[in-house]
PDB file of N, CA and C in Angstrom:
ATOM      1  N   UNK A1398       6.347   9.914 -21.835  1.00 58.00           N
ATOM      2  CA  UNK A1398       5.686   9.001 -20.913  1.00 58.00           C
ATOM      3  C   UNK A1398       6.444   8.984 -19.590  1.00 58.00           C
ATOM      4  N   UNK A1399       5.590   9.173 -18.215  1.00 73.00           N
ATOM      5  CA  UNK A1399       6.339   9.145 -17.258  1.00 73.00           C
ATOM      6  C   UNK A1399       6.574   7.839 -16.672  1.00 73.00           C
ATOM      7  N   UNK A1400       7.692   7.715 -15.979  1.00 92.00           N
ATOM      8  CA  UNK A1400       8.097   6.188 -15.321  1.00 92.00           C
ATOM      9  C   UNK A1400       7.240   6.360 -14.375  1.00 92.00           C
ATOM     10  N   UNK A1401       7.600   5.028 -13.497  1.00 94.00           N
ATOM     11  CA  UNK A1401       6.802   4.574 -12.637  1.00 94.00           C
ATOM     12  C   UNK A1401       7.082   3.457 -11.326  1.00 94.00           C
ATOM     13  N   UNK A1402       7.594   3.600 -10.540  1.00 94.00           N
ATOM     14  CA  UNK A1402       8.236   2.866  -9.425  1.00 94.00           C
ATOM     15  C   UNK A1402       7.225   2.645  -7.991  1.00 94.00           C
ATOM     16  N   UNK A1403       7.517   1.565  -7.260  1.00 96.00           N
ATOM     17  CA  UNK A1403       6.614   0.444  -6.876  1.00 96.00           C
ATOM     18  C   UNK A1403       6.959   1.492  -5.296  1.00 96.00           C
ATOM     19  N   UNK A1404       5.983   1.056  -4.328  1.00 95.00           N
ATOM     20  CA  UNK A1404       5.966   2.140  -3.356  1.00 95.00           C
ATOM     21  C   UNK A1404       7.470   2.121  -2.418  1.00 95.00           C
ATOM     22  N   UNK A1405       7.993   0.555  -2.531  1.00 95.00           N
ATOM     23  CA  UNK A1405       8.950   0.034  -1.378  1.00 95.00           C
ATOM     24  C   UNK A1405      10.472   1.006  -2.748  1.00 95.00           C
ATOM     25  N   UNK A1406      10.619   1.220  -3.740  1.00 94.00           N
ATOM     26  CA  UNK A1406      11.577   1.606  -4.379  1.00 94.00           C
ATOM     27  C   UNK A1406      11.846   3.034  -4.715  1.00 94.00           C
ATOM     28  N   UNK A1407      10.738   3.401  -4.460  1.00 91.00           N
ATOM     29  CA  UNK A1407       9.840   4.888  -4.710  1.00 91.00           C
ATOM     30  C   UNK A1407      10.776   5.590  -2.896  1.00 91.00           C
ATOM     31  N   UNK A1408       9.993   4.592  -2.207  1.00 91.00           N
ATOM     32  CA  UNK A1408      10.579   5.222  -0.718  1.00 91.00           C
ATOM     33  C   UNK A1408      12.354   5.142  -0.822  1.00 91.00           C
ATOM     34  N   UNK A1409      12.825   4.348  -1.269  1.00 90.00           N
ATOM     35  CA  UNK A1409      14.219   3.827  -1.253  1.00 90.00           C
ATOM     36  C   UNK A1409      14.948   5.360  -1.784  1.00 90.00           C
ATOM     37  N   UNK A1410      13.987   5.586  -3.236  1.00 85.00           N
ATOM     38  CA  UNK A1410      14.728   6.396  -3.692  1.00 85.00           C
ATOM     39  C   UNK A1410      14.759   7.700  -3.446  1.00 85.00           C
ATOM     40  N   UNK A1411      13.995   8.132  -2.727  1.00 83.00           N
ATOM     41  CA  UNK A1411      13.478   9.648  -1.606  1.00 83.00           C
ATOM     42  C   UNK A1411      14.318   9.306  -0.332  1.00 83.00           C
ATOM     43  N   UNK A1412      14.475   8.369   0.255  1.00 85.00           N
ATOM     44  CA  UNK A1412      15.002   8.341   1.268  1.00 85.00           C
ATOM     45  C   UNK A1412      14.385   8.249   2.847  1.00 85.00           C
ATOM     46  N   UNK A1413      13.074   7.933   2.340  1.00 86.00           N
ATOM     47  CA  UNK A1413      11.868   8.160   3.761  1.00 86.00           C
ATOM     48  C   UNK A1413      12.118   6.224   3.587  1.00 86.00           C
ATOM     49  N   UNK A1414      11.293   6.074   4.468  1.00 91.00           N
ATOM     50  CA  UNK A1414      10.566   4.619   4.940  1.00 91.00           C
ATOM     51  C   UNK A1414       9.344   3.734   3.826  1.00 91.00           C
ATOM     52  N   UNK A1415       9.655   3.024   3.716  1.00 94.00           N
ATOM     53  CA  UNK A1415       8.497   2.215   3.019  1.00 94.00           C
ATOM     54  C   UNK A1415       7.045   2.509   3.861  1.00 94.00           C
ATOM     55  N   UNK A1416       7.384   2.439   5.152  1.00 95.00           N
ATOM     56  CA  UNK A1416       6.169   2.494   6.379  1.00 95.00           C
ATOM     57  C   UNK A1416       5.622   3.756   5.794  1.00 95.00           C
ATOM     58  N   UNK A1417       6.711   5.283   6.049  1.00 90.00           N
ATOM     59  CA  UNK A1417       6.038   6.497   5.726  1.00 90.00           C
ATOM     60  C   UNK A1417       5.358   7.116   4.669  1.00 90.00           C
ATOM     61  N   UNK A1418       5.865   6.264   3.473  1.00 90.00           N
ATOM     62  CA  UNK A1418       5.275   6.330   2.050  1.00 90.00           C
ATOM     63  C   UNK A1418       3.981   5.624   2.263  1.00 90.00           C
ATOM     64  N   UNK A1419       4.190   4.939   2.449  1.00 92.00           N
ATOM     65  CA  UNK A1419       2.657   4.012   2.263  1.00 92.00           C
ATOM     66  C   UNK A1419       1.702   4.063   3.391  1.00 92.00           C
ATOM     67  N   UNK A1420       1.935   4.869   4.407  1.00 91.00           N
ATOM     68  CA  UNK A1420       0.849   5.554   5.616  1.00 91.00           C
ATOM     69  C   UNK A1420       0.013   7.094   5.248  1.00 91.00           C
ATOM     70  N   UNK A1421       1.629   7.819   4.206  1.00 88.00           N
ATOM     71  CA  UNK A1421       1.293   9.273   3.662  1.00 88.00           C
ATOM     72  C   UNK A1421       0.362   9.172   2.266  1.00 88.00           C
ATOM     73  N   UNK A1422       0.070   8.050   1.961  1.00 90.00           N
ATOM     74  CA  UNK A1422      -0.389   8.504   0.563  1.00 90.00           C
ATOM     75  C   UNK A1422      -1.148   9.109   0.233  1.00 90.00           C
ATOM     76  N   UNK A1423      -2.202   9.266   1.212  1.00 88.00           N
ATOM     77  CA  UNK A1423      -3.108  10.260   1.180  1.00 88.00           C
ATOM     78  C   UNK A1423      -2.753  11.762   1.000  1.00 88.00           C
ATOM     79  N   UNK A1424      -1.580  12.216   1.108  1.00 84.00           N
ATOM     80  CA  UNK A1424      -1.414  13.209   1.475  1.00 84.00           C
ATOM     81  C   UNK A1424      -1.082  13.632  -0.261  1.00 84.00           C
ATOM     82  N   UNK A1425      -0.953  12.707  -0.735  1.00 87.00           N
ATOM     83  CA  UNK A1425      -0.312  13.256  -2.062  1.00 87.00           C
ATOM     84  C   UNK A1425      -1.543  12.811  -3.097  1.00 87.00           C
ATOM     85  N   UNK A1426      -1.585  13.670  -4.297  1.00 86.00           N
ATOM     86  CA  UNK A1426      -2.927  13.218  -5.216  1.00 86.00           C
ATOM     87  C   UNK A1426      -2.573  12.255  -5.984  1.00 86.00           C
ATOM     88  N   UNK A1427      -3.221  11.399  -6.533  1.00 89.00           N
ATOM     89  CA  UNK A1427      -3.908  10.431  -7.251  1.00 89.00           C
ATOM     90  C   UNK A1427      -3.962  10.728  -8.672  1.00 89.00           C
ATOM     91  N   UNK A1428      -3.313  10.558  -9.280  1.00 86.00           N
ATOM     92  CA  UNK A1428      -3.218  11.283 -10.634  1.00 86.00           C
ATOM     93  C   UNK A1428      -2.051  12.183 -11.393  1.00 86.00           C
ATOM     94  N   UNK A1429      -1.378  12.808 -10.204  1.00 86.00           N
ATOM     95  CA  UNK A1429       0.107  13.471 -10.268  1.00 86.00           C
ATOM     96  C   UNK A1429       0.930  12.554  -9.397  1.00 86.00           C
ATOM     97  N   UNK A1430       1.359  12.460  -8.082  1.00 89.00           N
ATOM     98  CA  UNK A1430       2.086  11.689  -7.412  1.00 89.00           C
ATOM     99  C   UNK A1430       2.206  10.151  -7.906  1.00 89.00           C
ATOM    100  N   UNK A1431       0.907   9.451  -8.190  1.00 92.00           N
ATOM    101  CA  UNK A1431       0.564   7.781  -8.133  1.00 92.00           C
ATOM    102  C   UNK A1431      -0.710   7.606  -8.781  1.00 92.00           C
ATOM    103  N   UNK A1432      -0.467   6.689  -9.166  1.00 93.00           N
ATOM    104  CA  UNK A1432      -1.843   5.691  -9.985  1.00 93.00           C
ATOM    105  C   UNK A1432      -1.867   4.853  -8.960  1.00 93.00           C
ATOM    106  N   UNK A1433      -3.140   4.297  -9.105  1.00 93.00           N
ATOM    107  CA  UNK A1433      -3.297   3.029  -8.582  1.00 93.00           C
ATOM    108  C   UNK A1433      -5.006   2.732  -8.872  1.00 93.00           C
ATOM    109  N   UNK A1434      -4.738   1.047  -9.789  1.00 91.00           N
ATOM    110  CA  UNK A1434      -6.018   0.620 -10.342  1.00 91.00           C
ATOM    111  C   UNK A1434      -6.422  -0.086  -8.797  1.00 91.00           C
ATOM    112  N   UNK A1435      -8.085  -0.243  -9.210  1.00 93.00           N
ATOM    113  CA  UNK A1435      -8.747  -0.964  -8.043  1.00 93.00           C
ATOM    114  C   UNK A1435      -8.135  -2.143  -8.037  1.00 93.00           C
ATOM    115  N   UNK A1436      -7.533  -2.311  -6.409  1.00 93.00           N
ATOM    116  CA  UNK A1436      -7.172  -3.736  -5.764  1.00 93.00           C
ATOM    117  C   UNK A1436      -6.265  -3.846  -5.949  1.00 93.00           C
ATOM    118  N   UNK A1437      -4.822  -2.630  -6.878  1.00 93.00           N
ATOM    119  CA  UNK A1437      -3.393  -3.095  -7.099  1.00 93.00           C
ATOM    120  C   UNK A1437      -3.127  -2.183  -6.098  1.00 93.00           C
ATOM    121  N   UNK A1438      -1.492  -2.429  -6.395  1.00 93.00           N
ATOM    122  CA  UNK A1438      -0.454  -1.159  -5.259  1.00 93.00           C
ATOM    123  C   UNK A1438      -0.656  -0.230  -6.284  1.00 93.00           C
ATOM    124  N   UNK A1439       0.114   1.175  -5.225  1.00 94.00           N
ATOM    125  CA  UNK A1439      -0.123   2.276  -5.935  1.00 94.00           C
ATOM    126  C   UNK A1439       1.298   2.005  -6.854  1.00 94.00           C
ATOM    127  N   UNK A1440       1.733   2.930  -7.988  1.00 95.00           N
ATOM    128  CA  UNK A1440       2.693   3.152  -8.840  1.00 95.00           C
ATOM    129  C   UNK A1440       3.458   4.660  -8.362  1.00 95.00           C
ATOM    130  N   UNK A1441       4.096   4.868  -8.071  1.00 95.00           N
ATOM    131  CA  UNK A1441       4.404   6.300  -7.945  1.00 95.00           C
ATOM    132  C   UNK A1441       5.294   6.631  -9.288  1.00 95.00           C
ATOM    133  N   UNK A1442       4.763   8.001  -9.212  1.00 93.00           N
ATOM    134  CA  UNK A1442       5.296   8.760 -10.492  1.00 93.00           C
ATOM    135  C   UNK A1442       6.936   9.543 -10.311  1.00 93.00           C
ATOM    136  N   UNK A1443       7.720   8.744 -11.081  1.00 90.00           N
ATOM    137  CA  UNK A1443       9.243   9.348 -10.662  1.00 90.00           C
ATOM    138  C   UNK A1443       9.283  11.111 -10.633  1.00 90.00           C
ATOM    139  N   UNK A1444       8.894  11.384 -11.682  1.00 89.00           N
ATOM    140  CA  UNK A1444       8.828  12.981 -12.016  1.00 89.00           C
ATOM    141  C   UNK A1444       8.427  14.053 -11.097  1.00 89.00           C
ATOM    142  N   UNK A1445       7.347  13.703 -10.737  1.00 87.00           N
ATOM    143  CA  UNK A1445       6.082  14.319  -9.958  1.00 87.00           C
ATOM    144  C   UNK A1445       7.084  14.140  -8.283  1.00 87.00           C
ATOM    145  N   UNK A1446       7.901  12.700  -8.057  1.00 87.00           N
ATOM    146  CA  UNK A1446       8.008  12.837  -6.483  1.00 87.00           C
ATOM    147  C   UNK A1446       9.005  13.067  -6.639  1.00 87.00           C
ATOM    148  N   UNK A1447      10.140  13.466  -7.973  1.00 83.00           N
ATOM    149  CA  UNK A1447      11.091  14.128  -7.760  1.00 83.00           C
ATOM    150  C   UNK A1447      10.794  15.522  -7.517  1.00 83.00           C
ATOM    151  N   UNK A1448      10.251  16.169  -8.655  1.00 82.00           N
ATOM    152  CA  UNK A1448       9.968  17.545  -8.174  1.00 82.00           C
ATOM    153  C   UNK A1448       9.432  18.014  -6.740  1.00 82.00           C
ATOM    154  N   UNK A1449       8.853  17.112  -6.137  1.00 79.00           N
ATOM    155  CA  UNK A1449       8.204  17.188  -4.376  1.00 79.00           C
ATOM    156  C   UNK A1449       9.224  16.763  -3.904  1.00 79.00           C
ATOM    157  N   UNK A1450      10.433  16.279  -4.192  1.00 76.00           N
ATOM    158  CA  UNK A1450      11.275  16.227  -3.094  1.00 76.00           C
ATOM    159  C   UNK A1450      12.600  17.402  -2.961  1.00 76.00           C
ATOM    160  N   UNK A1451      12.615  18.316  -4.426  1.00 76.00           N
ATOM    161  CA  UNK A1451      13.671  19.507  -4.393  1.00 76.00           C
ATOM    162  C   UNK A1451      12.541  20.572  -4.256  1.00 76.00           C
ATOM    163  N   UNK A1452      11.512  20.346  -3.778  1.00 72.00           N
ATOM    164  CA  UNK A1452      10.617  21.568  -3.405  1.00 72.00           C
ATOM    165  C   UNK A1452       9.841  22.353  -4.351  1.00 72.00           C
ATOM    166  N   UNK A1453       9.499  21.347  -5.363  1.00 70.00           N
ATOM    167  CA  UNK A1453       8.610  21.988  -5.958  1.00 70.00           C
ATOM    168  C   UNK A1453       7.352  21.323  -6.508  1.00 70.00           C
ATOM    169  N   UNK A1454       6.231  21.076  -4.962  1.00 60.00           N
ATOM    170  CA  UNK A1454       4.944  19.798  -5.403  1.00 60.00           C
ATOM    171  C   UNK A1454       4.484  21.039  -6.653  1.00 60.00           C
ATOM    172  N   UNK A1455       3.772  20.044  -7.284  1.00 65.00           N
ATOM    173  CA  UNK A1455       2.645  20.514  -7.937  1.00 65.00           C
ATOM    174  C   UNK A1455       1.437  21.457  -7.353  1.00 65.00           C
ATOM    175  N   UNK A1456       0.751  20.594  -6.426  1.00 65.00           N
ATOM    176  CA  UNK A1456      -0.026  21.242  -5.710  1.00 65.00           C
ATOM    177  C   UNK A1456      -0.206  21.718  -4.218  1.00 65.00           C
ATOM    178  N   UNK A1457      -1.079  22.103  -3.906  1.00 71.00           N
ATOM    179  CA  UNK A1457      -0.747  22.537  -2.771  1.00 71.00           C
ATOM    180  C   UNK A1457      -0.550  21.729  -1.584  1.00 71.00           C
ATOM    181  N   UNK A1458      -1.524  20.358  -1.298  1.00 69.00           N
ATOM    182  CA  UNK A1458      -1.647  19.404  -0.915  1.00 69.00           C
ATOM    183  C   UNK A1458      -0.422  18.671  -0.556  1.00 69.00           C
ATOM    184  N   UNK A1459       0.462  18.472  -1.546  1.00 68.00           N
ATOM    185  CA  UNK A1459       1.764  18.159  -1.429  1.00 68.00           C
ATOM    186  C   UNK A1459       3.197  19.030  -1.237  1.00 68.00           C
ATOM    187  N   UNK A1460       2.701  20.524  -1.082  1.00 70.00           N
ATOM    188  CA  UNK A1460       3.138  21.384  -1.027  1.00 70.00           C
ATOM    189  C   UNK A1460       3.639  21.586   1.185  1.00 70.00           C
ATOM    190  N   UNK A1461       1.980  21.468   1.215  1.00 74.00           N
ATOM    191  CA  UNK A1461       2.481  21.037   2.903  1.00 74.00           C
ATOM    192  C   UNK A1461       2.307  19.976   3.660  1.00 74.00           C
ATOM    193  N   UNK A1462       2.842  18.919   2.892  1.00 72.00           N
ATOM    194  CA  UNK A1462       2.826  17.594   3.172  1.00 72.00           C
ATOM    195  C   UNK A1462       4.519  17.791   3.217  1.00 72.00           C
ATOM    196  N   UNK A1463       5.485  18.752   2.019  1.00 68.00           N
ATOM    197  CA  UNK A1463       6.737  19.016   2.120  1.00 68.00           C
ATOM    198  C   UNK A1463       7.304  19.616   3.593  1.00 68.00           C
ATOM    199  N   UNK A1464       6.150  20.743   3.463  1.00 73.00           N
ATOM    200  CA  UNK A1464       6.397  21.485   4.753  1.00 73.00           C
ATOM    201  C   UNK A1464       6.920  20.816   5.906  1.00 73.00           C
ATOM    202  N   UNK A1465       5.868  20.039   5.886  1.00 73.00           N
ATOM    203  CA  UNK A1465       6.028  19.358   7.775  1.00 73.00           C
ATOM    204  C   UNK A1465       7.090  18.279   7.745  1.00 73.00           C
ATOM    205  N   UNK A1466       7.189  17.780   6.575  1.00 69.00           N
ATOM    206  CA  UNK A1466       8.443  16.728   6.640  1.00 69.00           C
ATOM    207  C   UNK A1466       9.882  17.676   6.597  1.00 69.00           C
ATOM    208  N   UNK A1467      10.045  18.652   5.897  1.00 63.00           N
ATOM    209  CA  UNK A1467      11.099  19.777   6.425  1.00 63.00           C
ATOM    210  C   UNK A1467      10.867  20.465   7.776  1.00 63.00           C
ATOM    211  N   UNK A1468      10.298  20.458   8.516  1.00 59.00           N
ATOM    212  CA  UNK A1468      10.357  21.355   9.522  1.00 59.00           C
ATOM    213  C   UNK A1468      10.641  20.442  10.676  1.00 59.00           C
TER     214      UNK A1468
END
């Protein structure tokens, strides 16, 4: 079962902004990156935004969402 951390702890622990996490979410999918039921916050998935943060998203989507935040 994967964990699951709240968007403001999620950012803490990547090292970006609460602001930039929660402006980017779009950028990341719904189902791998984060849950989120109608009308709650999203959940982010520890696993999924660890692997997107040593460079290896899942998909592609988050693949150059890595890009541009490295470059």
């Amino acid at each position: 079962m994967n964990a699951y951390l709240s968007t403001r702890k999620m950012a803490a622990r990547l090292g970006y902004s609460y602001d930039w996490l929660r402006k980017n979410k779009h950028r990341f999918t719904k189902g791998i990156h984060y849950e989120q039921a109608p009308g709650a916050h999203p959940r982010w998935n520890v696993e999924a935004m660890t692997k997107w943060l040593k460079g290896e998203p899942e998909d592609e989507r988050a693949r150059k969402v890595l890009e541009t935040v490295l470059s």
